[in-house]
Amino acid sequence: MNTTIYDVAREAGVSMATVSRVVNGNPNVKPSTRKKVLEAIERLGYRPNAVARGLASKKTTTVGVIIPDISSIFFAELARGIEDIATMYKYNIILCNSDQNKEKEIHLLNTLLGKQVDGIVFMGGKITEEHVEEFKRASVPIVMAATVDMNEEVPSVNIDYQNAVYEAVSHLLQNGHSSVAYVTGPLEDPINGYYKFNGYRKALEEQGLKVDDSQVFVGDYTYDTGIEAVETFLDSDKKPTAIFVGTDEMALGVIHGAQDRGLKVPEDIEVIGFDNTRLATMVRPTLSTVVQPMYDIGAVAMRLLTKLMNKETVEEHTVVLPHRIQFRDSTK
Amino acid sequence: MNTTIYDVAREAGVSMATVSRVVNGNPNVKPSTRKKVLEAIERLGYRPNAVARGLASKKTTTVGVIIPDISSIFFAELARGIEDIATMYKYNIILCNSDQNKEKEIHLLNTLLGKQVDGIVFMGGKITEEHVEEFKRASVPIVMAATVDMNEEVPSVNIDYQNAVYEAVSHLLQNGHSSVAYVTGPLEDPINGYYKFNGYRKALEEQGLKVDDSQVFVGDYTYDTGIEAVETFLDSDKKPTAIFVGTDEMALGVIHGAQDRGLKVPEDIEVIGFDNTRLATMVRPTLSTVVQPMYDIGAVAMRLLTKLMNKETVEEHTVVLPHRIQFRDSTK
DNA sequence: GTTTCTTACATTATTGATTAAATAAATGAA
DNA sequence: TTCATTTATTTAATCAATAATGTAAGAAAC
């Protein structure tokens, strides 16, 4: 049997309320009794039961984290940012993989609320009306990280995806390419289908160009679809000389796919990736890429959540972190 | 205010015990009352409070996971295996990063036990006496994943690291190299310092060779130390023609470091990595590597933990999963 | 027809903390 | 010394479930 606050109270000859006060650092305890209690705690090896505490105080000091896939390099980095800040504020995290499946997401949300988490960090793809409904119904704050709600109803932390892509593609166009191909993740995710794509479109149109569907390849974020993408491009009659790729992992695929066909990067074909995961320096040539500060997005999202959980007033619920382009050797 | 079991009981005109029985699928409820209760639950949007349930039942259906660093490709994959099986058995996981820091590990262990987790999966480096003491003192089962306790006192899931390295190095030696260099992770971790290293030594000695310290480089698992390692080797007077590398990420560094020096892999220098992370196919040449089934290790560890939590009898507490070598293009 | 068993519930106690209200003790001012 | 305040501590209610025990109604056994 584990020792309870009652055992400690008896051992120290005080009431459980006093023990509770000592444990919680309440100042209204005489130093001598505090000492007695502390000794009793030590003697019995008492460890407060967080479940009982959670029931009584209605705070569990744990937050839920819904993430598409923790084994993805991108999300794992985000998760680390979340966890570090959570730890800093004495929260633990319950981590759940959703695979971006809407049913799972809703189900997990309810499981977490059932477990009485004090808040939730949500990462996903497309945010539907139903998501927002569920979020609103929740009794605790929810913050989205690297996930956009186009109506800005839910607090979130992101970068300016549209401008980030716009800048990268514009850079390539200014290098004199007559066209820039685009490898993107699934378009159902509005980050891909709306923001990033619009950035691409805008950059093209600014140069008097139009989006050419044969120059756009929709992959599934994996290295292999990066390879597929170049192969498709190189088999077409309009071979690109510059490719913007929506994620680093696909960009590695693109570089290797091109090299496998005997092309030289960046001489024959320039490539810019997106995210600046650790992969970007693990290729030859090293990858020029848009820096999305994943760790920071996670950290800031968690920090925002702590404020909301504390009922502090926050000026801006939709935070946009800065981005930049890191030029390496895959561009001239 | 959230609706409680009491509200449902009143709404349905039954006692809370009956509601509890319906919610928990106890068969001793007349279909007609079950229906009444279910309707009341639906009407009120009742969601059981897992904290109260946990206090009363002494089960939280959550397990703790202590992991060195979730942002590492290796551990993230392990974590995914753990989480998938946990979900399958209706557990949630509380995930904590330890950075392999002993104080943090012990602290996290106590935090998790305070939160009344039903079990713990532990991943770390060196397991000290103190670790084992703490593990034994815990009132819930603990399983280690990809982590060895040399005394086999703690249940664990691993592969046979010594033999895995032995086979890889032997393979290189049989290819006719007069020596095989070795890039390893920190030797404080007995997996590196004892098992893997012994595998290396054994393979060498079987060919009448001895370990030459100048042919051993201790890295910190990062890509960059892989590069450092080759550079050190190539600057020495005994330039290796084959290198065994303790992790894939360092192996990528080794390959690129060698290529940066104008060497060809595998013609001038053969490389074998370890782990078979997704990185292995993201290099040119693709990396031959020892397959450590990370996802499976996590999954099996979690499965083992569910059995222990259920107090099922398990035949073998120390499970050793099979490994193999995946040959790709970094070896001849 | 009484007794015994089930079935289907209800009642009440319990879980291990927090917290508000009540009370006791200590301190200070008049 | 007395009363008011402040400080320290206890008592008891509460949190939202589960678990153990109790009970009424009907079926089966004798």
CSV table of N, CA and C in Angstrom, one decimal, chain A residues 1-2 45 47-52 54-55 58 60-62 68-73 76-77 79-80 83-84 87 90-99 104 108-116 134 137-139 221 223-224 227 249 252 256-257 259-260 278-279 281-284 286, chain B residues 1-2 45 47-52 54-55 58 60-62 68-73 76-77 79-80 83-84 87 90-99 104 108-116 134 137-139 221 223-224 227 249 252 256-257 259-260 278-279 281-284 286:
chain,number,residue,atom,x,y,z
A,1,MET,N,0.8,-1.2,0.0
A,1,MET,CA,0.0,0.0,0.0
A,1,MET,C,0.9,1.2,0.0
A,2,ASN,N,0.5,2.2,-0.8
A,2,ASN,CA,1.2,3.5,-0.8
A,2,ASN,C,0.8,4.3,0.4
A,45,GLY,N,8.5,8.0,3.2
A,45,GLY,CA,8.7,8.0,1.7
A,45,GLY,C,7.4,8.4,1.0
A,47,ARG,N,4.7,10.2,-1.3
A,47,ARG,CA,4.7,10.9,-2.6
A,47,ARG,C,3.3,11.2,-2.9
A,48,PRO,N,2.9,12.5,-3.0
A,48,PRO,CA,1.5,12.9,-3.2
A,48,PRO,C,0.9,12.2,-4.4
A,49,ASN,N,-0.3,11.9,-4.2
A,49,ASN,CA,-1.1,11.2,-5.3
A,49,ASN,C,-1.7,12.3,-6.2
A,50,ALA,N,-1.1,12.4,-7.4
A,50,ALA,CA,-1.5,13.5,-8.3
A,50,ALA,C,-3.0,13.3,-8.8
A,51,VAL,N,-3.5,12.0,-8.8
A,51,VAL,CA,-4.8,11.8,-9.2
A,51,VAL,C,-5.8,12.4,-8.2
A,52,ALA,N,-5.6,12.1,-6.9
A,52,ALA,CA,-6.4,12.6,-5.9
A,52,ALA,C,-6.4,14.1,-5.9
A,54,GLY,N,-5.7,16.0,-8.4
A,54,GLY,CA,-6.4,16.5,-9.6
A,54,GLY,C,-7.9,16.5,-9.4
A,55,LEU,N,-8.4,15.5,-8.7
A,55,LEU,CA,-9.8,15.5,-8.5
A,55,LEU,C,-10.2,16.6,-7.6
A,58,LYS,N,-9.1,20.1,-9.4
A,58,LYS,CA,-9.6,20.3,-10.8
A,58,LYS,C,-8.5,20.8,-11.7
A,60,THR,N,-4.8,19.1,-13.4
A,60,THR,CA,-4.0,17.9,-13.5
A,60,THR,C,-2.5,18.2,-13.8
A,61,THR,N,-2.2,19.4,-14.1
A,61,THR,CA,-0.9,19.8,-14.6
A,61,THR,C,-0.4,18.8,-15.7
A,62,THR,N,-1.3,18.4,-16.5
A,62,THR,CA,-0.9,17.7,-17.7
A,62,THR,C,-1.7,18.3,-18.9
A,68,PRO,N,0.2,14.5,-35.7
A,68,PRO,CA,-0.1,13.6,-36.7
A,68,PRO,C,0.8,12.3,-36.6
A,69,ASP,N,2.1,12.5,-36.4
A,69,ASP,CA,2.9,11.3,-36.4
A,69,ASP,C,4.3,11.7,-35.7
A,70,ILE,N,4.5,11.2,-34.6
A,70,ILE,CA,5.7,11.5,-33.8
A,70,ILE,C,6.9,11.0,-34.5
A,71,SER,N,6.8,10.0,-35.4
A,71,SER,CA,8.0,9.5,-36.0
A,71,SER,C,8.5,10.4,-37.1
A,72,SER,N,7.7,11.4,-37.5
A,72,SER,CA,8.1,12.3,-38.5
A,72,SER,C,9.2,13.3,-38.0
A,73,ILE,N,10.2,13.5,-38.7
A,73,ILE,CA,11.3,14.4,-38.2
A,73,ILE,C,10.7,15.8,-37.9
A,76,ALA,N,8.5,15.6,-34.7
A,76,ALA,CA,9.2,15.2,-33.5
A,76,ALA,C,9.9,16.4,-32.9
A,77,GLU,N,10.4,17.3,-33.8
A,77,GLU,CA,11.1,18.5,-33.4
A,77,GLU,C,10.1,19.5,-32.7
A,79,ALA,N,7.4,18.6,-31.2
A,79,ALA,CA,7.0,18.0,-29.9
A,79,ALA,C,8.1,18.3,-28.9
A,80,ARG,N,9.3,18.3,-29.3
A,80,ARG,CA,10.4,18.6,-28.3
A,80,ARG,C,10.2,20.0,-27.8
A,83,GLU,N,7.4,19.9,-25.3
A,83,GLU,CA,7.7,19.3,-24.1
A,83,GLU,C,8.6,20.1,-23.2
A,84,ASP,N,9.6,20.7,-23.8
A,84,ASP,CA,10.5,21.5,-23.1
A,84,ASP,C,9.9,22.6,-22.3
A,87,THR,N,7.6,21.2,-19.5
A,87,THR,CA,8.4,20.9,-18.3
A,87,THR,C,8.8,22.1,-17.6
A,90,LYS,N,6.1,23.0,-15.4
A,90,LYS,CA,5.7,21.9,-14.5
A,90,LYS,C,4.5,21.1,-15.1
A,91,TYR,N,4.3,21.1,-16.3
A,91,TYR,CA,3.3,20.3,-16.9
A,91,TYR,C,3.9,19.0,-17.5
A,92,ASN,N,3.1,18.0,-17.5
A,92,ASN,CA,3.5,16.8,-18.3
A,92,ASN,C,2.6,16.8,-19.6
A,93,ILE,N,3.0,16.0,-20.6
A,93,ILE,CA,2.2,15.9,-21.8
A,93,ILE,C,1.8,14.5,-22.0
A,94,ILE,N,0.5,14.4,-22.4
A,94,ILE,CA,0.0,13.1,-22.9
A,94,ILE,C,0.1,13.2,-24.4
A,95,LEU,N,0.9,12.4,-25.1
A,95,LEU,CA,1.1,12.5,-26.5
A,95,LEU,C,0.3,11.5,-27.3
A,96,CYS,N,-0.4,11.9,-28.3
A,96,CYS,CA,-1.3,11.0,-29.1
A,96,CYS,C,-1.0,11.2,-30.6
A,97,ASN,N,-0.9,10.1,-31.3
A,97,ASN,CA,-0.7,10.2,-32.8
A,97,ASN,C,-2.1,10.1,-33.4
A,98,SER,N,-2.3,11.0,-34.4
A,98,SER,CA,-3.6,11.0,-35.0
A,98,SER,C,-3.6,10.6,-36.4
A,99,ASP,N,-2.4,10.5,-37.0
A,99,ASP,CA,-2.3,10.2,-38.5
A,99,ASP,C,-3.2,11.1,-39.3
A,104,LYS,N,-10.1,10.0,-35.6
A,104,LYS,CA,-9.1,9.8,-34.5
A,104,LYS,C,-8.9,11.1,-33.8
A,108,LEU,N,-9.6,11.4,-30.0
A,108,LEU,CA,-8.5,11.7,-29.0
A,108,LEU,C,-8.8,12.9,-28.2
A,109,LEU,N,-9.3,13.9,-28.9
A,109,LEU,CA,-9.7,15.1,-28.2
A,109,LEU,C,-10.6,14.8,-27.0
A,110,ASN,N,-11.6,13.9,-27.2
A,110,ASN,CA,-12.5,13.6,-26.2
A,110,ASN,C,-11.9,12.7,-25.1
A,111,THR,N,-11.0,11.9,-25.5
A,111,THR,CA,-10.2,11.1,-24.5
A,111,THR,C,-9.5,12.0,-23.6
A,112,LEU,N,-8.8,12.9,-24.2
A,112,LEU,CA,-7.9,13.9,-23.4
A,112,LEU,C,-8.8,14.7,-22.5
A,113,LEU,N,-9.9,15.2,-23.0
A,113,LEU,CA,-10.8,16.0,-22.1
A,113,LEU,C,-11.3,15.1,-21.0
A,114,GLY,N,-11.6,13.9,-21.3
A,114,GLY,CA,-12.0,12.9,-20.2
A,114,GLY,C,-11.0,12.8,-19.2
A,115,LYS,N,-9.7,12.8,-19.6
A,115,LYS,CA,-8.6,12.7,-18.7
A,115,LYS,C,-8.4,14.0,-18.0
A,116,GLN,N,-9.2,15.0,-18.2
A,116,GLN,CA,-9.1,16.3,-17.5
A,116,GLN,C,-7.8,17.0,-17.7
A,134,GLU,N,-15.9,21.2,-31.8
A,134,GLU,CA,-15.4,20.4,-30.7
A,134,GLU,C,-14.4,21.3,-29.8
A,137,ARG,N,-16.4,23.6,-27.6
A,137,ARG,CA,-17.1,22.9,-26.6
A,137,ARG,C,-16.2,22.5,-25.4
A,138,ALA,N,-14.9,22.4,-25.7
A,138,ALA,CA,-14.0,22.0,-24.7
A,138,ALA,C,-13.9,23.0,-23.6
A,139,SER,N,-13.7,22.5,-22.4
A,139,SER,CA,-13.7,23.4,-21.2
A,139,SER,C,-12.3,23.9,-20.9
A,221,TYR,N,4.8,13.7,-48.8
A,221,TYR,CA,5.8,14.1,-47.8
A,221,TYR,C,7.0,13.2,-47.8
A,223,TYR,N,10.3,10.8,-49.0
A,223,TYR,CA,11.5,10.9,-49.8
A,223,TYR,C,11.2,10.3,-51.2
A,224,ASP,N,10.5,9.1,-51.2
A,224,ASP,CA,10.2,8.4,-52.4
A,224,ASP,C,9.3,9.3,-53.4
A,227,ILE,N,11.5,11.5,-55.3
A,227,ILE,CA,12.1,10.9,-56.5
A,227,ILE,C,11.1,10.8,-57.6
A,249,GLU,N,12.4,16.5,-46.8
A,249,GLU,CA,12.5,15.1,-47.1
A,249,GLU,C,12.2,14.9,-48.6
A,252,LEU,N,15.2,16.1,-50.6
A,252,LEU,CA,16.3,15.1,-50.8
A,252,LEU,C,16.0,14.1,-51.9
A,256,HIS,N,18.3,13.6,-55.2
A,256,HIS,CA,18.9,12.3,-55.6
A,256,HIS,C,18.2,11.8,-56.9
A,257,GLY,N,17.0,12.0,-57.0
A,257,GLY,CA,16.3,11.6,-58.3
A,257,GLY,C,16.9,12.2,-59.5
A,259,GLN,N,20.0,13.5,-59.6
A,259,GLN,CA,21.4,13.0,-59.7
A,259,GLN,C,21.4,11.6,-60.3
A,260,ASP,N,20.4,10.8,-60.0
A,260,ASP,CA,20.4,9.5,-60.5
A,260,ASP,C,20.1,9.5,-62.0
A,278,ARG,N,17.0,18.7,-39.9
A,278,ARG,CA,18.4,18.4,-39.9
A,278,ARG,C,18.8,17.7,-41.2
A,279,LEU,N,17.9,17.2,-41.9
A,279,LEU,CA,18.2,16.6,-43.2
A,279,LEU,C,18.9,17.5,-44.1
A,281,THR,N,21.3,19.5,-44.1
A,281,THR,CA,22.7,19.5,-44.2
A,281,THR,C,23.3,18.1,-44.4
A,282,MET,N,22.4,17.1,-44.5
A,282,MET,CA,22.8,15.7,-44.6
A,282,MET,C,22.8,15.3,-46.1
A,283,VAL,N,22.8,16.1,-47.0
A,283,VAL,CA,22.8,15.8,-48.4
A,283,VAL,C,24.0,16.4,-49.1
A,284,ARG,N,24.4,15.9,-50.2
A,284,ARG,CA,25.3,16.6,-51.1
A,284,ARG,C,24.7,16.9,-52.4
A,286,THR,N,24.4,20.3,-50.1
A,286,THR,CA,23.5,20.7,-49.0
A,286,THR,C,22.4,21.5,-49.5
B,1,MET,N,-20.1,24.2,-15.8
B,1,MET,CA,-19.8,23.0,-15.0
B,1,MET,C,-20.0,21.7,-15.9
B,2,ASN,N,-19.1,20.8,-15.8
B,2,ASN,CA,-19.2,19.6,-16.5
B,2,ASN,C,-20.3,18.7,-15.9
B,45,GLY,N,-24.6,15.1,-22.8
B,45,GLY,CA,-23.3,15.1,-23.3
B,45,GLY,C,-22.3,14.7,-22.2
B,47,ARG,N,-19.4,12.9,-20.2
B,47,ARG,CA,-18.1,12.3,-20.5
B,47,ARG,C,-17.5,11.9,-19.2
B,48,PRO,N,-17.3,10.6,-18.9
B,48,PRO,CA,-16.8,10.2,-17.6
B,48,PRO,C,-15.5,10.9,-17.3
B,49,ASN,N,-15.3,11.2,-16.0
B,49,ASN,CA,-14.1,11.9,-15.6
B,49,ASN,C,-13.1,10.8,-15.2
B,50,ALA,N,-12.1,10.8,-16.0
B,50,ALA,CA,-11.0,9.7,-15.8
B,50,ALA,C,-10.2,9.9,-14.5
B,51,VAL,N,-10.2,11.1,-14.0
B,51,VAL,CA,-9.4,11.4,-12.8
B,51,VAL,C,-10.2,10.7,-11.6
B,52,ALA,N,-11.5,11.0,-11.6
B,52,ALA,CA,-12.3,10.4,-10.5
B,52,ALA,C,-12.2,8.9,-10.6
B,54,GLY,N,-9.9,7.1,-11.9
B,54,GLY,CA,-8.6,6.7,-11.6
B,54,GLY,C,-8.4,6.6,-10.0
B,55,LEU,N,-9.0,7.6,-9.4
B,55,LEU,CA,-8.9,7.6,-7.9
B,55,LEU,C,-9.6,6.4,-7.3
B,58,LYS,N,-8.1,3.0,-8.9
B,58,LYS,CA,-6.6,2.8,-8.8
B,58,LYS,C,-6.0,2.4,-10.1
B,60,THR,N,-5.2,4.2,-14.0
B,60,THR,CA,-5.4,5.4,-14.8
B,60,THR,C,-5.4,5.2,-16.3
B,61,THR,N,-5.1,3.9,-16.7
B,61,THR,CA,-5.0,3.6,-18.1
B,61,THR,C,-4.1,4.6,-18.8
B,62,THR,N,-3.0,5.0,-18.1
B,62,THR,CA,-2.0,5.7,-18.8
B,62,THR,C,-0.6,5.2,-18.3
B,68,PRO,N,15.2,9.5,-24.1
B,68,PRO,CA,16.3,10.4,-24.0
B,68,PRO,C,15.9,11.7,-24.8
B,69,ASP,N,15.4,11.5,-26.0
B,69,ASP,CA,15.1,12.7,-26.8
B,69,ASP,C,14.2,12.4,-28.0
B,70,ILE,N,13.0,12.9,-27.9
B,70,ILE,CA,11.9,12.5,-28.8
B,70,ILE,C,12.3,13.1,-30.2
B,71,SER,N,13.2,14.1,-30.3
B,71,SER,CA,13.4,14.6,-31.6
B,71,SER,C,14.5,13.8,-32.4
B,72,SER,N,15.0,12.8,-31.7
B,72,SER,CA,16.0,11.9,-32.4
B,72,SER,C,15.2,10.9,-33.3
B,73,ILE,N,15.6,10.8,-34.5
B,73,ILE,CA,14.9,9.9,-35.5
B,73,ILE,C,14.8,8.5,-34.9
B,76,ALA,N,12.2,8.6,-31.9
B,76,ALA,CA,10.9,8.9,-32.3
B,76,ALA,C,10.2,7.7,-32.9
B,77,GLU,N,11.0,6.9,-33.6
B,77,GLU,CA,10.4,5.6,-34.2
B,77,GLU,C,10.0,4.6,-33.1
B,79,ALA,N,9.2,5.5,-30.1
B,79,ALA,CA,8.0,6.0,-29.4
B,79,ALA,C,6.8,5.7,-30.2
B,80,ARG,N,6.9,5.7,-31.5
B,80,ARG,CA,5.7,5.5,-32.3
B,80,ARG,C,5.2,4.0,-32.1
B,83,GLU,N,3.5,3.9,-28.7
B,83,GLU,CA,2.2,4.6,-28.7
B,83,GLU,C,1.2,3.7,-29.4
B,84,ASP,N,1.6,3.2,-30.5
B,84,ASP,CA,0.6,2.4,-31.3
B,84,ASP,C,0.0,1.2,-30.5
B,87,THR,N,-2.2,2.5,-27.6
B,87,THR,CA,-3.5,2.8,-28.1
B,87,THR,C,-4.3,1.6,-28.3
B,90,LYS,N,-5.8,0.5,-25.2
B,90,LYS,CA,-6.5,1.6,-24.6
B,90,LYS,C,-5.7,2.3,-23.5
B,91,TYR,N,-4.4,2.4,-23.7
B,91,TYR,CA,-3.7,3.2,-22.8
B,91,TYR,C,-3.3,4.5,-23.5
B,92,ASN,N,-3.1,5.6,-22.7
B,92,ASN,CA,-2.4,6.8,-23.2
B,92,ASN,C,-1.0,6.8,-22.6
B,93,ILE,N,-0.2,7.6,-23.3
B,93,ILE,CA,1.2,7.7,-22.8
B,93,ILE,C,1.5,9.1,-22.4
B,94,ILE,N,2.2,9.3,-21.2
B,94,ILE,CA,2.8,10.5,-20.8
B,94,ILE,C,4.3,10.4,-21.2
B,95,LEU,N,4.6,11.3,-22.1
B,95,LEU,CA,6.0,11.3,-22.7
B,95,LEU,C,6.9,12.3,-22.1
B,96,CYS,N,8.1,11.9,-21.6
B,96,CYS,CA,9.1,12.8,-21.0
B,96,CYS,C,10.4,12.6,-21.6
B,97,ASN,N,11.1,13.7,-21.9
B,97,ASN,CA,12.5,13.7,-22.4
B,97,ASN,C,13.4,13.7,-21.2
B,98,SER,N,14.4,12.9,-21.2
B,98,SER,CA,15.4,12.8,-20.1
B,98,SER,C,16.7,13.4,-20.5
B,99,ASP,N,17.0,13.4,-21.8
B,99,ASP,CA,18.4,13.8,-22.2
B,99,ASP,C,19.4,12.9,-21.6
B,104,LYS,N,17.5,13.8,-14.0
B,104,LYS,CA,16.2,14.0,-14.6
B,104,LYS,C,15.4,12.6,-14.7
B,108,LEU,N,11.9,12.2,-13.2
B,108,LEU,CA,10.7,11.9,-14.0
B,108,LEU,C,10.0,10.6,-13.5
B,109,LEU,N,10.8,9.7,-13.2
B,109,LEU,CA,10.3,8.4,-12.7
B,109,LEU,C,9.3,8.7,-11.5
B,110,ASN,N,9.8,9.6,-10.6
B,110,ASN,CA,8.9,9.9,-9.4
B,110,ASN,C,7.7,10.7,-9.8
B,111,THR,N,7.9,11.6,-10.7
B,111,THR,CA,6.7,12.4,-11.2
B,111,THR,C,5.7,11.4,-11.8
B,112,LEU,N,6.1,10.5,-12.6
B,112,LEU,CA,5.2,9.6,-13.2
B,112,LEU,C,4.5,8.7,-12.2
B,113,LEU,N,5.3,8.2,-11.3
B,113,LEU,CA,4.7,7.4,-10.2
B,113,LEU,C,3.7,8.2,-9.4
B,114,GLY,N,4.0,9.5,-9.2
B,114,GLY,CA,3.1,10.3,-8.5
B,114,GLY,C,1.8,10.5,-9.3
B,115,LYS,N,1.9,10.5,-10.6
B,115,LYS,CA,0.7,10.6,-11.4
B,115,LYS,C,0.0,9.3,-11.5
B,116,GLN,N,0.4,8.3,-10.9
B,116,GLN,CA,-0.2,7.0,-10.8
B,116,GLN,C,-0.3,6.3,-12.1
B,134,GLU,N,15.4,2.3,-7.7
B,134,GLU,CA,14.2,3.1,-7.9
B,134,GLU,C,13.1,2.2,-8.7
B,137,ARG,N,11.5,-0.2,-6.4
B,137,ARG,CA,10.7,0.5,-5.4
B,137,ARG,C,9.3,0.9,-6.0
B,138,ALA,N,9.3,1.0,-7.3
B,138,ALA,CA,8.1,1.4,-7.9
B,138,ALA,C,7.0,0.4,-7.7
B,139,SER,N,5.8,0.8,-7.6
B,139,SER,CA,4.7,-0.1,-7.4
B,139,SER,C,4.1,-0.6,-8.7
B,221,TYR,N,26.8,10.7,-31.7
B,221,TYR,CA,25.6,10.3,-32.5
B,221,TYR,C,25.2,11.3,-33.6
B,223,TYR,N,25.5,13.7,-37.1
B,223,TYR,CA,26.1,13.7,-38.4
B,223,TYR,C,27.5,14.4,-38.4
B,224,ASP,N,27.6,15.5,-37.7
B,224,ASP,CA,28.8,16.2,-37.7
B,224,ASP,C,30.0,15.4,-37.1
B,227,ILE,N,31.4,13.2,-39.8
B,227,ILE,CA,32.4,13.9,-40.6
B,227,ILE,C,33.7,14.0,-39.9
B,249,GLU,N,23.0,8.0,-38.6
B,249,GLU,CA,23.3,9.4,-38.8
B,249,GLU,C,24.8,9.7,-38.9
B,252,LEU,N,26.1,8.6,-42.3
B,252,LEU,CA,25.9,9.6,-43.4
B,252,LEU,C,27.0,10.6,-43.3
B,256,HIS,N,29.7,11.3,-46.4
B,256,HIS,CA,29.9,12.6,-47.0
B,256,HIS,C,31.3,13.1,-46.7
B,257,GLY,N,31.8,12.9,-45.5
B,257,GLY,CA,33.1,13.3,-45.2
B,257,GLY,C,34.1,12.7,-46.1
B,259,GLN,N,33.5,11.5,-49.1
B,259,GLN,CA,33.3,12.0,-50.5
B,259,GLN,C,33.9,13.4,-50.6
B,260,ASP,N,33.7,14.2,-49.5
B,260,ASP,CA,34.2,15.6,-49.6
B,260,ASP,C,35.8,15.6,-49.7
B,278,ARG,N,15.3,5.7,-41.5
B,278,ARG,CA,14.9,6.1,-42.9
B,278,ARG,C,16.0,6.8,-43.6
B,279,LEU,N,17.0,7.3,-42.8
B,279,LEU,CA,18.1,8.0,-43.4
B,279,LEU,C,18.9,7.1,-44.4
B,281,THR,N,18.3,5.1,-46.7
B,281,THR,CA,18.0,5.2,-48.1
B,281,THR,C,18.1,6.6,-48.7
B,282,MET,N,18.4,7.6,-47.8
B,282,MET,CA,18.4,9.0,-48.2
B,282,MET,C,19.8,9.5,-48.5
B,283,VAL,N,20.7,8.6,-48.8
B,283,VAL,CA,22.1,9.0,-49.2
B,283,VAL,C,22.4,8.4,-50.5
B,284,ARG,N,23.4,8.9,-51.1
B,284,ARG,CA,24.0,8.3,-52.3
B,284,ARG,C,25.5,8.1,-51.9
B,286,THR,N,23.4,4.5,-51.2
B,286,THR,CA,22.5,4.1,-50.1
B,286,THR,C,23.3,3.3,-49.1
